[in-house]
PDB file of C-alpha atoms in Angstrom:
ATOM      1  CA  MET A 221      -4.964  -0.269 -23.425  1.00  0.00           C
ATOM      2  CA  VAL A 222      -3.114   2.595 -21.722  1.00  0.00           C
ATOM      3  CA  GLN A 223      -5.094   5.109 -23.749  1.00  0.00           C
ATOM      4  CA  LEU A 224      -8.336   3.469 -22.625  1.00  0.00           C
ATOM      5  CA  ARG A 225      -7.328   3.790 -18.947  1.00  0.00           C
ATOM      6  CA  GLU A 226      -6.339   7.414 -19.445  1.00  0.00           C
ATOM      7  CA  ARG A 227      -9.679   8.189 -21.073  1.00  0.00           C
ATOM      8  CA  LYS A 228     -11.524   6.363 -18.308  1.00  0.00           C
ATOM      9  CA  ARG A 229      -9.788   8.502 -15.667  1.00  0.00           C
ATOM     10  CA  ASP A 230     -10.358  11.660 -17.713  1.00  0.00           C
ATOM     11  CA  ARG A 231     -14.093  10.954 -17.549  1.00  0.00           C
ATOM     12  CA  GLY A 232     -13.891  10.655 -13.782  1.00  0.00           C
ATOM     13  CA  GLN A 233     -14.490   6.901 -13.701  1.00  0.00           C
ATOM     14  CA  LYS A 234     -12.472   5.018 -11.128  1.00  0.00           C
ATOM     15  CA  THR A 235     -10.679   1.726 -11.638  1.00  0.00           C
ATOM     16  CA  ASN A 236     -11.173  -1.185  -9.229  1.00  0.00           C
ATOM     17  CA  SER A 237      -7.821  -0.322  -7.652  1.00  0.00           C
ATOM     18  CA  HIS A 238      -8.886   3.283  -7.025  1.00  0.00           C
ATOM     19  CA  ILE A 239     -12.164   2.108  -5.516  1.00  0.00           C
ATOM     20  CA  ARG A 240     -10.474  -0.504  -3.299  1.00  0.00           C
ATOM     21  CA  ALA A 241      -7.567   1.637  -1.993  1.00  0.00           C
ATOM     22  CA  PRO A 242      -9.414   3.595   0.754  1.00  0.00           C
ATOM     23  CA  LYS A 243     -11.100   0.399   1.986  1.00  0.00           C
ATOM     24  CA  GLN A 244      -7.763  -1.398   2.016  1.00  0.00           C
ATOM     25  CA  GLU A 245      -6.185   1.358   4.130  1.00  0.00           C
ATOM     26  CA  LYS A 246      -9.095   1.468   6.574  1.00  0.00           C
ATOM     27  CA  GLN A 247      -9.160  -2.321   7.012  1.00  0.00           C
ATOM     28  CA  MET A 248      -5.386  -2.445   7.484  1.00  0.00           C
ATOM     29  CA  ALA A 249      -5.557   0.255  10.157  1.00  0.00           C
ATOM     30  CA  GLN A 250      -8.346  -1.596  11.985  1.00  0.00           C
ATOM     31  CA  ARG A 251      -6.557  -4.977  11.821  1.00  0.00           C
ATOM     32  CA  LEU A 252      -3.283  -3.580  13.122  1.00  0.00           C
ATOM     33  CA  GLY A 253      -4.655  -1.085  15.633  1.00  0.00           C
ATOM     34  CA  GLY A 254      -3.378   1.937  13.739  1.00  0.00           C
ATOM     35  CA  GLU A 255      -4.811   4.985  12.045  1.00  0.00           C
ATOM     36  CA  THR A 256      -5.113   5.976   8.419  1.00  0.00           C
ATOM     37  CA  VAL A 257      -2.985   8.949   7.451  1.00  0.00           C
ATOM     38  CA  LYS A 258      -5.048  11.928   6.360  1.00  0.00           C
ATOM     39  CA  GLY A 259      -4.928  12.347   2.580  1.00  0.00           C
ATOM     40  CA  SER A 260      -3.046   9.043   2.184  1.00  0.00           C
ATOM     41  CA  GLY A 261       0.235  10.744   2.937  1.00  0.00           C
ATOM     42  CA  CYS A 262       0.012  13.574   0.422  1.00  0.00           C
ATOM     43  CA  GLY A 263       0.680  16.124   3.170  1.00  0.00           C
ATOM     44  CA  PHE A 264       3.480  16.404   5.728  1.00  0.00           C
ATOM     45  CA  GLU A 265       2.885  12.947   7.215  1.00  0.00           C
ATOM     46  CA  LYS A 266       3.792  10.200   4.707  1.00  0.00           C
ATOM     47  CA  GLY A 267       2.390   6.698   4.327  1.00  0.00           C
ATOM     48  CA  ASP A 268      -1.153   5.347   4.301  1.00  0.00           C
ATOM     49  CA  VAL A 269      -1.422   3.741   7.746  1.00  0.00           C
ATOM     50  CA  ARG A 270       0.474   4.559  10.917  1.00  0.00           C
ATOM     51  CA  ILE A 271       0.824   2.725  14.171  1.00  0.00           C
ATOM     52  CA  LYS A 272       2.493   5.481  16.180  1.00  0.00           C
ATOM     53  CA  ASN A 273       5.987   4.654  17.416  1.00  0.00           C
ATOM     54  CA  VAL A 274       5.742   1.167  15.854  1.00  0.00           C
ATOM     55  CA  MET A 275       5.142   1.021  12.088  1.00  0.00           C
ATOM     56  CA  ARG A 276       4.451   3.091   8.972  1.00  0.00           C
ATOM     57  CA  LEU A 277       2.695   1.370   6.063  1.00  0.00           C
ATOM     58  CA  GLU A 278       2.292   2.149   2.404  1.00  0.00           C
ATOM     59  CA  ALA A 279      -0.674   0.254   0.899  1.00  0.00           C
ATOM     60  CA  LYS A 280      -0.886  -0.624  -2.800  1.00  0.00           C
ATOM     61  CA  CYS A 281      -3.359  -2.671  -4.812  1.00  0.00           C
ATOM     62  CA  THR A 282      -3.490  -3.901  -8.386  1.00  0.00           C
ATOM     63  CA  LYS A 283      -5.656  -5.978 -10.688  1.00  0.00           C
ATOM     64  CA  ASN A 284      -2.551  -7.017 -12.632  1.00  0.00           C
ATOM     65  CA  LYS A 285      -0.694 -10.313 -12.273  1.00  0.00           C
ATOM     66  CA  SER A 286       2.394  -8.513 -10.949  1.00  0.00           C
ATOM     67  CA  PHE A 287       3.381  -5.346  -9.134  1.00  0.00           C
ATOM     68  CA  SER A 288       6.778  -3.652  -9.309  1.00  0.00           C
ATOM     69  CA  VAL A 289       8.275  -2.288  -6.116  1.00  0.00           C
ATOM     70  CA  THR A 290      10.688   0.534  -6.858  1.00  0.00           C
ATOM     71  CA  ARG A 291      13.568   1.934  -4.842  1.00  0.00           C
ATOM     72  CA  GLU A 292      11.712   5.239  -4.754  1.00  0.00           C
ATOM     73  CA  MET A 293       8.715   3.593  -3.040  1.00  0.00           C
ATOM     74  CA  ILE A 294      10.950   1.904  -0.491  1.00  0.00           C
ATOM     75  CA  GLU A 295      12.957   5.053   0.212  1.00  0.00           C
ATOM     76  CA  LYS A 296       9.791   7.122   0.676  1.00  0.00           C
ATOM     77  CA  ILE A 297       8.297   4.847   3.335  1.00  0.00           C
ATOM     78  CA  GLU A 298      11.701   4.183   4.952  1.00  0.00           C
ATOM     79  CA  ASN A 299      12.417   7.900   5.307  1.00  0.00           C
ATOM     80  CA  ALA A 300       8.992   8.569   6.813  1.00  0.00           C
ATOM     81  CA  ALA A 301       9.195   5.636   9.212  1.00  0.00           C
ATOM     82  CA  MET A 302      12.794   6.021  10.317  1.00  0.00           C
ATOM     83  CA  GLY A 303      12.320   9.731  10.996  1.00  0.00           C
ATOM     84  CA  ALA A 304       9.635   8.787  13.527  1.00  0.00           C
ATOM     85  CA  GLY A 305      11.437   5.718  14.922  1.00  0.00           C
ATOM     86  CA  GLU A 306       8.995   3.359  13.214  1.00  0.00           C
ATOM     87  CA  VAL A 307       9.393   0.223  11.083  1.00  0.00           C
ATOM     88  CA  PRO A 308       8.660   0.734   7.365  1.00  0.00           C
ATOM     89  CA  ALA A 309       6.410  -1.712   5.506  1.00  0.00           C
ATOM     90  CA  MET A 310       4.462  -1.953   2.287  1.00  0.00           C
ATOM     91  CA  THR A 311       1.406  -4.098   1.670  1.00  0.00           C
ATOM     92  CA  ILE A 312       0.284  -5.131  -1.785  1.00  0.00           C
ATOM     93  CA  GLU A 313      -3.171  -6.486  -2.523  1.00  0.00           C
ATOM     94  CA  PHE A 314      -3.848  -8.365  -5.729  1.00  0.00           C
ATOM     95  CA  LEU A 315      -7.427  -7.905  -6.929  1.00  0.00           C
ATOM     96  CA  ASP A 316      -9.621 -10.183  -8.993  1.00  0.00           C
ATOM     97  CA  PRO A 317      -9.775  -8.320 -12.335  1.00  0.00           C
ATOM     98  CA  ASN A 318     -13.488  -9.090 -12.728  1.00  0.00           C
ATOM     99  CA  THR A 319     -14.851  -8.370  -9.265  1.00  0.00           C
ATOM    100  CA  GLY A 320     -12.238  -6.032  -7.802  1.00  0.00           C
ATOM    101  CA  ASN A 321     -12.139  -8.154  -4.642  1.00  0.00           C
ATOM    102  CA  PRO A 322      -8.792  -8.969  -3.014  1.00  0.00           C
ATOM    103  CA  THR A 323      -7.415 -12.439  -3.763  1.00  0.00           C
ATOM    104  CA  HIS A 324      -3.920 -12.214  -2.221  1.00  0.00           C
ATOM    105  CA  GLU A 325      -2.098  -9.839   0.098  1.00  0.00           C
ATOM    106  CA  VAL A 326       1.625  -9.665   0.794  1.00  0.00           C
ATOM    107  CA  ALA A 327       3.932  -7.428   2.821  1.00  0.00           C
ATOM    108  CA  VAL A 328       7.320  -6.054   1.850  1.00  0.00           C
ATOM    109  CA  VAL A 329       9.594  -5.229   4.778  1.00  0.00           C
ATOM    110  CA  PRO A 330      13.324  -4.664   5.248  1.00  0.00           C
ATOM    111  CA  THR A 331      15.257  -7.828   6.061  1.00  0.00           C
ATOM    112  CA  TYR A 332      16.016  -6.576   9.585  1.00  0.00           C
ATOM    113  CA  VAL A 333      12.290  -6.909  10.302  1.00  0.00           C
ATOM    114  CA  LEU A 334      12.438 -10.584   9.293  1.00  0.00           C
ATOM    115  CA  GLU A 335      15.483 -10.993  11.540  1.00  0.00           C
ATOM    116  CA  MET A 336      13.546  -9.408  14.432  1.00  0.00           C
ATOM    117  CA  LEU A 337      10.608 -11.771  13.838  1.00  0.00           C
ATOM    118  CA  ALA A 338      12.824 -14.832  13.525  1.00  0.00           C
ATOM    119  CA  GLY A 339      14.746 -13.844  16.658  1.00  0.00           C
ATOM    120  CA  GLY A 340      11.499 -13.535  18.601  1.00  0.00           C
ATOM    121  CA  ILE A 341      10.497 -17.070  17.601  1.00  0.00           C
ATOM    122  CA  LYS A 342      13.741 -18.763  18.708  1.00  0.00           C
TER     123      LYS A 342
END
């Protein structure tokens, strides 16, 4: 299966996740009132979506049943966000493997963000 995906990419064909990613970033930026980061963070500015002085987001999507969040991913978005005085967050979209359409979306944030939200509700 891995070899098939590698060959598919070698031929220049995109997976549903690769097709969906730019749309996901654009929609997230519009919903939250932010801006997409040029080049999806491959340059000096890291992250995929930025709400200046508020939040820095890393957006991921997958057609698989699960998605692993690594320390490296968390550290990357935390370092970018904290350096600018912003809250780090990651969003993960799960795609229908047949259509490529999103079926579920979740956010991963540091626990202090949950504490801030819960404190604002009380």
